mmCIF file of C-alpha atoms in Angstrom:
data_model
loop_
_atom_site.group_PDB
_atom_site.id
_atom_site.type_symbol
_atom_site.label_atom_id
_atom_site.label_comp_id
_atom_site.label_asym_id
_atom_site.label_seq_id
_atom_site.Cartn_x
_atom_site.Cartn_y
_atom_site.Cartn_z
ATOM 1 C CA UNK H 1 -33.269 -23.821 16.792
ATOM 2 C CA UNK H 2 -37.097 -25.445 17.239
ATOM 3 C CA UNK H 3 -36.770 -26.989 14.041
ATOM 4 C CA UNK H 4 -33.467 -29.235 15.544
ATOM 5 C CA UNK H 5 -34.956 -29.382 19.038
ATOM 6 C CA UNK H 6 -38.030 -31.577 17.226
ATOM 7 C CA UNK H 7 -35.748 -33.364 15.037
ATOM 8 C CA UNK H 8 -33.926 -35.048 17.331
ATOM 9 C CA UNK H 9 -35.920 -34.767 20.250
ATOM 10 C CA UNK H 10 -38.721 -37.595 18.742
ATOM 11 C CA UNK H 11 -36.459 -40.768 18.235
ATOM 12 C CA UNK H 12 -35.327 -40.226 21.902
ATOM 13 C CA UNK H 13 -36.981 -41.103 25.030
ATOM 14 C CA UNK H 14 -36.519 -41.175 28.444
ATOM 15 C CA UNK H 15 -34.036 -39.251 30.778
ATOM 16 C CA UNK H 16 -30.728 -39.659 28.660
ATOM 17 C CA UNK H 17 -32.747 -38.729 25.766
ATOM 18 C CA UNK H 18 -33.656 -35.275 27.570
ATOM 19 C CA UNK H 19 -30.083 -34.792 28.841
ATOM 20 C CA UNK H 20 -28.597 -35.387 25.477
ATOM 21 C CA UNK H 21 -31.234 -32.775 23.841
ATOM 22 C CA UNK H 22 -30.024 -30.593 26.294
ATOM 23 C CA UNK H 23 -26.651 -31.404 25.857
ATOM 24 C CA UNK H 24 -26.829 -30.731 22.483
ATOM 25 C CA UNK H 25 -28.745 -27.883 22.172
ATOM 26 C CA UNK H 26 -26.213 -25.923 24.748
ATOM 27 C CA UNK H 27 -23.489 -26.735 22.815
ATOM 28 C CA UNK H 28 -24.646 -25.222 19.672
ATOM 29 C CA UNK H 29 -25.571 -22.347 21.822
ATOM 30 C CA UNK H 30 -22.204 -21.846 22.762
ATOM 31 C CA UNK H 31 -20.114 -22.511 19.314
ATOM 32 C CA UNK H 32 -22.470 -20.204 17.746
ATOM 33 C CA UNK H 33 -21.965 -17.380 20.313
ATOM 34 C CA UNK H 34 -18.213 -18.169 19.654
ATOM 35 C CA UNK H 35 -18.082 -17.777 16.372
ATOM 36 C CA UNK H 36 -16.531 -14.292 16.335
ATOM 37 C CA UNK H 37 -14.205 -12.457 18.641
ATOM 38 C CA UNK H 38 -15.087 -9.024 19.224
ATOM 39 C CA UNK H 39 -12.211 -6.288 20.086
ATOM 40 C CA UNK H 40 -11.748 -2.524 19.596
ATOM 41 C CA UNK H 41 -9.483 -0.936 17.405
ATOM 42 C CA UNK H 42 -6.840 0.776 19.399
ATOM 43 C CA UNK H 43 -7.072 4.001 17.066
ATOM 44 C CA UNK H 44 -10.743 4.718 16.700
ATOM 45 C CA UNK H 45 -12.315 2.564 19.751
ATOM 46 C CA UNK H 46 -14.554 1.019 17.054
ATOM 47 C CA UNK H 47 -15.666 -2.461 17.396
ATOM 48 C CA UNK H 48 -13.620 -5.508 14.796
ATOM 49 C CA UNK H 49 -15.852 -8.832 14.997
ATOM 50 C CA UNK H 50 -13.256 -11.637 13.991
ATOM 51 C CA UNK H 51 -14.854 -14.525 12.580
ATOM 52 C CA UNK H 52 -13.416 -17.489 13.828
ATOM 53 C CA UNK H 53 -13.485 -21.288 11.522
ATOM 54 C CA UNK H 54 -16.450 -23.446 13.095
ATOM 55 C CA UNK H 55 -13.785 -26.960 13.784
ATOM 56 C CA UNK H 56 -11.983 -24.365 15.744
ATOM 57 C CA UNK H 57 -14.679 -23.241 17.977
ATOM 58 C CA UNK H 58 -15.776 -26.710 18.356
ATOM 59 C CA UNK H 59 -12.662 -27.734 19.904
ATOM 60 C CA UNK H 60 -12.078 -24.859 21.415
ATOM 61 C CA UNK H 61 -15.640 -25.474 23.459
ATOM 62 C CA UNK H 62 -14.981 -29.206 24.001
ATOM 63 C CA UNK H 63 -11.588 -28.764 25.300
ATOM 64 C CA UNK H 64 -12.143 -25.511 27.818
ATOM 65 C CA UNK H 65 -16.220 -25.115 28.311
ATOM 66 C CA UNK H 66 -17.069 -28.354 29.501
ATOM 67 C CA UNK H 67 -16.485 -30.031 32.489
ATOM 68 C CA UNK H 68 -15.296 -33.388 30.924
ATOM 69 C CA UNK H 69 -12.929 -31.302 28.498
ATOM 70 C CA UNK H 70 -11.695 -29.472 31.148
ATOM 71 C CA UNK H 71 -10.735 -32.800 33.507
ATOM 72 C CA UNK H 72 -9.554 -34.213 30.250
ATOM 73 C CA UNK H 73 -6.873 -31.177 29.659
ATOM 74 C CA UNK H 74 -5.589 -31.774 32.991
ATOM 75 C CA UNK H 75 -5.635 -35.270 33.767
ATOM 76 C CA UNK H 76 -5.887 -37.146 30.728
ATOM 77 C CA UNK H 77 -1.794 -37.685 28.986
ATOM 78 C CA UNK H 78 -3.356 -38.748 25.568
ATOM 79 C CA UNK H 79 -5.777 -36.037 25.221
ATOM 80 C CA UNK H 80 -2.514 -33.079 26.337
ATOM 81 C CA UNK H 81 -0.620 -35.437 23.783
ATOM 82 C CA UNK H 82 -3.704 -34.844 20.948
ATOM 83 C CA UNK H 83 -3.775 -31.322 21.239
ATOM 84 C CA UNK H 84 -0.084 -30.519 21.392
ATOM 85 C CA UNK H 85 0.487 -32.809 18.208
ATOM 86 C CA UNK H 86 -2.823 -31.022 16.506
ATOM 87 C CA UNK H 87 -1.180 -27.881 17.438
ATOM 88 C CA UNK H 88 1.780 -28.659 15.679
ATOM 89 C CA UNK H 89 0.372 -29.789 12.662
ATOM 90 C CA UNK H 90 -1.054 -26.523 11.857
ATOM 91 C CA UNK H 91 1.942 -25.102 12.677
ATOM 92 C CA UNK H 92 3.581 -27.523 9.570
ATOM 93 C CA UNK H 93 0.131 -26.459 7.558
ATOM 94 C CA UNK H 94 1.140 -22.609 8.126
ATOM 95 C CA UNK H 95 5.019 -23.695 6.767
ATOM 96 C CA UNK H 96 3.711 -25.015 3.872
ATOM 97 C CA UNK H 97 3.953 -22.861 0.645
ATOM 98 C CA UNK H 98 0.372 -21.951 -0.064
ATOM 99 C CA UNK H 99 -1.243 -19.368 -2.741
ATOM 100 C CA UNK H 100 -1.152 -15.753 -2.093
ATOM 101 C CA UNK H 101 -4.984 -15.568 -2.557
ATOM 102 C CA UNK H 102 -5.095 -17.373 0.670
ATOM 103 C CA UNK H 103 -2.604 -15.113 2.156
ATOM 104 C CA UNK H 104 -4.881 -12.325 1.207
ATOM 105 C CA UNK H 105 -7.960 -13.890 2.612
ATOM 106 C CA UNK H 106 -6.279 -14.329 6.128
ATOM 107 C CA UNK H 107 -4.988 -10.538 6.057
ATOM 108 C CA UNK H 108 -8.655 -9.132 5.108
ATOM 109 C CA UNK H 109 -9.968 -11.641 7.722
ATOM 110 C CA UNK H 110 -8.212 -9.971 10.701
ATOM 111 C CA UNK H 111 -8.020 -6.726 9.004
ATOM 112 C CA UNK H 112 -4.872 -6.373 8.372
ATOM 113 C CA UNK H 113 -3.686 -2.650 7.049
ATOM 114 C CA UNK H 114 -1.466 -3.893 3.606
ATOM 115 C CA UNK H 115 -0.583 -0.580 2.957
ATOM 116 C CA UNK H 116 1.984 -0.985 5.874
ATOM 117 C CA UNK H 117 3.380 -4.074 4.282
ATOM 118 C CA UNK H 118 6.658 -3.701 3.503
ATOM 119 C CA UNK H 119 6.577 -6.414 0.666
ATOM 120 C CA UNK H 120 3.374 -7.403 -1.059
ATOM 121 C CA UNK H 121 1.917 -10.209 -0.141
ATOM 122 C CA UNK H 122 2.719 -11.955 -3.049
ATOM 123 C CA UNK H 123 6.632 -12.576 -1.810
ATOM 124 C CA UNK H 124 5.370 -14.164 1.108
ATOM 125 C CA UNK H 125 5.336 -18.197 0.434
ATOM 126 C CA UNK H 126 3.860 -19.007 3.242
ATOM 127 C CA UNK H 127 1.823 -18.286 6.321
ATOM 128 C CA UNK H 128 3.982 -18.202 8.741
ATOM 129 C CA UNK H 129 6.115 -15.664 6.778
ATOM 130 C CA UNK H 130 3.382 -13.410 6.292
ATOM 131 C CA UNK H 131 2.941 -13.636 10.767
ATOM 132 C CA UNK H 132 6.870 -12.148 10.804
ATOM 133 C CA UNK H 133 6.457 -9.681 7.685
ATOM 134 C CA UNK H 134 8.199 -6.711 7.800
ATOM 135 C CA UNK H 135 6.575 -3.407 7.978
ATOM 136 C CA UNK H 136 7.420 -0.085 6.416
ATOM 137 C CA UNK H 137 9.732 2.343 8.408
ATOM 138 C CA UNK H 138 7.220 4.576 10.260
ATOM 139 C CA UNK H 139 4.140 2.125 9.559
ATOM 140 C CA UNK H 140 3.670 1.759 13.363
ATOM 141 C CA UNK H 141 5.448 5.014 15.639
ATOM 142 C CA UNK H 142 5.965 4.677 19.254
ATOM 143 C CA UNK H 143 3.148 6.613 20.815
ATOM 144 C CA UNK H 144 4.539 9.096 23.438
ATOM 145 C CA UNK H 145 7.882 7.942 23.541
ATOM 146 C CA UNK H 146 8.671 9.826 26.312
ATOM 147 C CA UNK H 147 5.686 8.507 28.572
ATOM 148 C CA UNK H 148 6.680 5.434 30.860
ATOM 149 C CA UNK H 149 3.079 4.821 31.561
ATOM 150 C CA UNK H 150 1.972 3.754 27.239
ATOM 151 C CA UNK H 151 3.368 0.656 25.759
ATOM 152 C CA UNK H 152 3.594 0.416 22.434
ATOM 153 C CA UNK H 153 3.007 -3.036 21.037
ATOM 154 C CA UNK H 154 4.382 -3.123 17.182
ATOM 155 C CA UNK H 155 3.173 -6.612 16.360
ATOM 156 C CA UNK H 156 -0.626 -7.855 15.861
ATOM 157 C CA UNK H 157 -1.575 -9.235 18.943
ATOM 158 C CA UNK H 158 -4.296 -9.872 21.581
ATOM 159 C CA UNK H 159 -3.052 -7.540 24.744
ATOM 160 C CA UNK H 160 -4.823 -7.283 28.129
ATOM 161 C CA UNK H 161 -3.606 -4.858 30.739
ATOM 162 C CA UNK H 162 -3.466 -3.914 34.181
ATOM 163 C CA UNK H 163 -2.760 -1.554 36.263
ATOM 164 C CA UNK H 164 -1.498 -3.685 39.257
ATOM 165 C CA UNK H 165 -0.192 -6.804 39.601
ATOM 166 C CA UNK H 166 -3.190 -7.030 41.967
ATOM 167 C CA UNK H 167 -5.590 -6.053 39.587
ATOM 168 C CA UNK H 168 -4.532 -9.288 37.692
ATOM 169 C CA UNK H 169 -4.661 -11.748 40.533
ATOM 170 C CA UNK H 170 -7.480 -13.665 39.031
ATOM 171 C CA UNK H 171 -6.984 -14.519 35.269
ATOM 172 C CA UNK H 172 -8.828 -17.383 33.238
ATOM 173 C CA UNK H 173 -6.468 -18.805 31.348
ATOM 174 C CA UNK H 174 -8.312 -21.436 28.624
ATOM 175 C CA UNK H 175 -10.586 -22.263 31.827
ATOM 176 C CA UNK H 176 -7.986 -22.582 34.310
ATOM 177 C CA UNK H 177 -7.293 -20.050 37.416
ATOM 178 C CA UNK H 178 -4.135 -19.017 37.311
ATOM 179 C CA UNK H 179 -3.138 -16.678 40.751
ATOM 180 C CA UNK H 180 -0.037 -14.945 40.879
ATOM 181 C CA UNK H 181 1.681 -15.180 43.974
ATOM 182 C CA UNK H 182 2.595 -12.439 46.405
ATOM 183 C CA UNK H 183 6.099 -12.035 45.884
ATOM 184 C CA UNK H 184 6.054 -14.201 43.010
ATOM 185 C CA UNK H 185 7.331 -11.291 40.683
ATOM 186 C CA UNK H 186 9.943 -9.977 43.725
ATOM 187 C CA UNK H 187 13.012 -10.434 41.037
ATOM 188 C CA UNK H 188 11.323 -8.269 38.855
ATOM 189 C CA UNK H 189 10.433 -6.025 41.685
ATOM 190 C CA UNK H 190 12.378 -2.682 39.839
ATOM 191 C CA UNK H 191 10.198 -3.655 36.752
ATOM 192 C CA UNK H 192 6.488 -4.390 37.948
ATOM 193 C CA UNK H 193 4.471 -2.369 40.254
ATOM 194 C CA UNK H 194 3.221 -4.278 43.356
ATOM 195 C CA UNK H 195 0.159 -2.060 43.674
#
């Protein structure tokens, strides 16, 4: 970190010189503290650290961490347009037919048990068929079944829970508060617990 502070530090002067230093040094801070997720596994409480590409933390930081990124998500039409179209195009990447050593890269990456798999990863053509696989009967049993309180969630997925819709009432959502409204889930009210 001292060695890039001095390199670009020298051909710089003045105020904006300092600021973009600063600038600059924070935001390698920040991708590089990004660069993995960390979650538990929900069967042994031990902790998975996800390693996540460096473009994608970049934009990730740009887009949500800074104040211009953040103005720029909400008010600017081209930039919303940019990242829904750069969106889409790796959803056509993940469509494409790719090699099943990538596959297997991806699966390893986020740990994925292929022993529940049930095809092998070779008849998968693509990424996006390997996110919908099909799992062996049994691979993933309903814990308690008879316990309204656990929620089993078959699929691979991110999940954060509550116990109230109170409890929830202040959620970042890629840097924006989002607030639920009282009575907001009323039509659900037979469903969701108002606290």
């Amino acid at each position: 970190m001292v060695e890039f502070e001095e390199w670009i530090w020298y051909p710089l002067v003045g105020a904006f010189g300092s600021l973009l230093v600063d600038l600059l040094l924070s935001l390698c801070i920040s991708v590089h503290k990004a660069r993995t997720a960390s979650v538990k596994e929900r069967c042994t409480g031990k902790p998975i650290h996800e390693v996540t590409p460096f473009s994608n933390r970049l934009q990730v930081f740009l887009a949500f961490e800074t104040g211009i990124g953040c103005a720029m998500c909400r008010f600017c039409g081209p930039f919303r347009r940019f990242l829904i179209s750069d969106s889409r195009a790796k959803g056509d990447k993940y469509d494409k037919p790719c090699d099943p050593a990538t596959i297997r890269e991806f699966s390893r990456g986020y740990g994925i048990d292929e022993s529940e798999l049930l095809l092998p990863i070779e008849a998968h053509s693509t990424l996006n068929e390997f996110f919908y696989r099909k799992l062996k009967a049994g691979a993933r049993p309903i814990s308690e079944p008879d316990n309204p309180n656990i929620a089993t969630v078959p699929c691979d997925c991110r999940l954060h829970v509550f116990r109230s819709i109170l409890q929830a009432t202040e959620l970042y959502i890629k840097a924006f508060k989002a607030c639920p409204r009282e009575g907001h889930f009323q039509s659900r009210s037979k469903l969701v617990d108002m606290g």
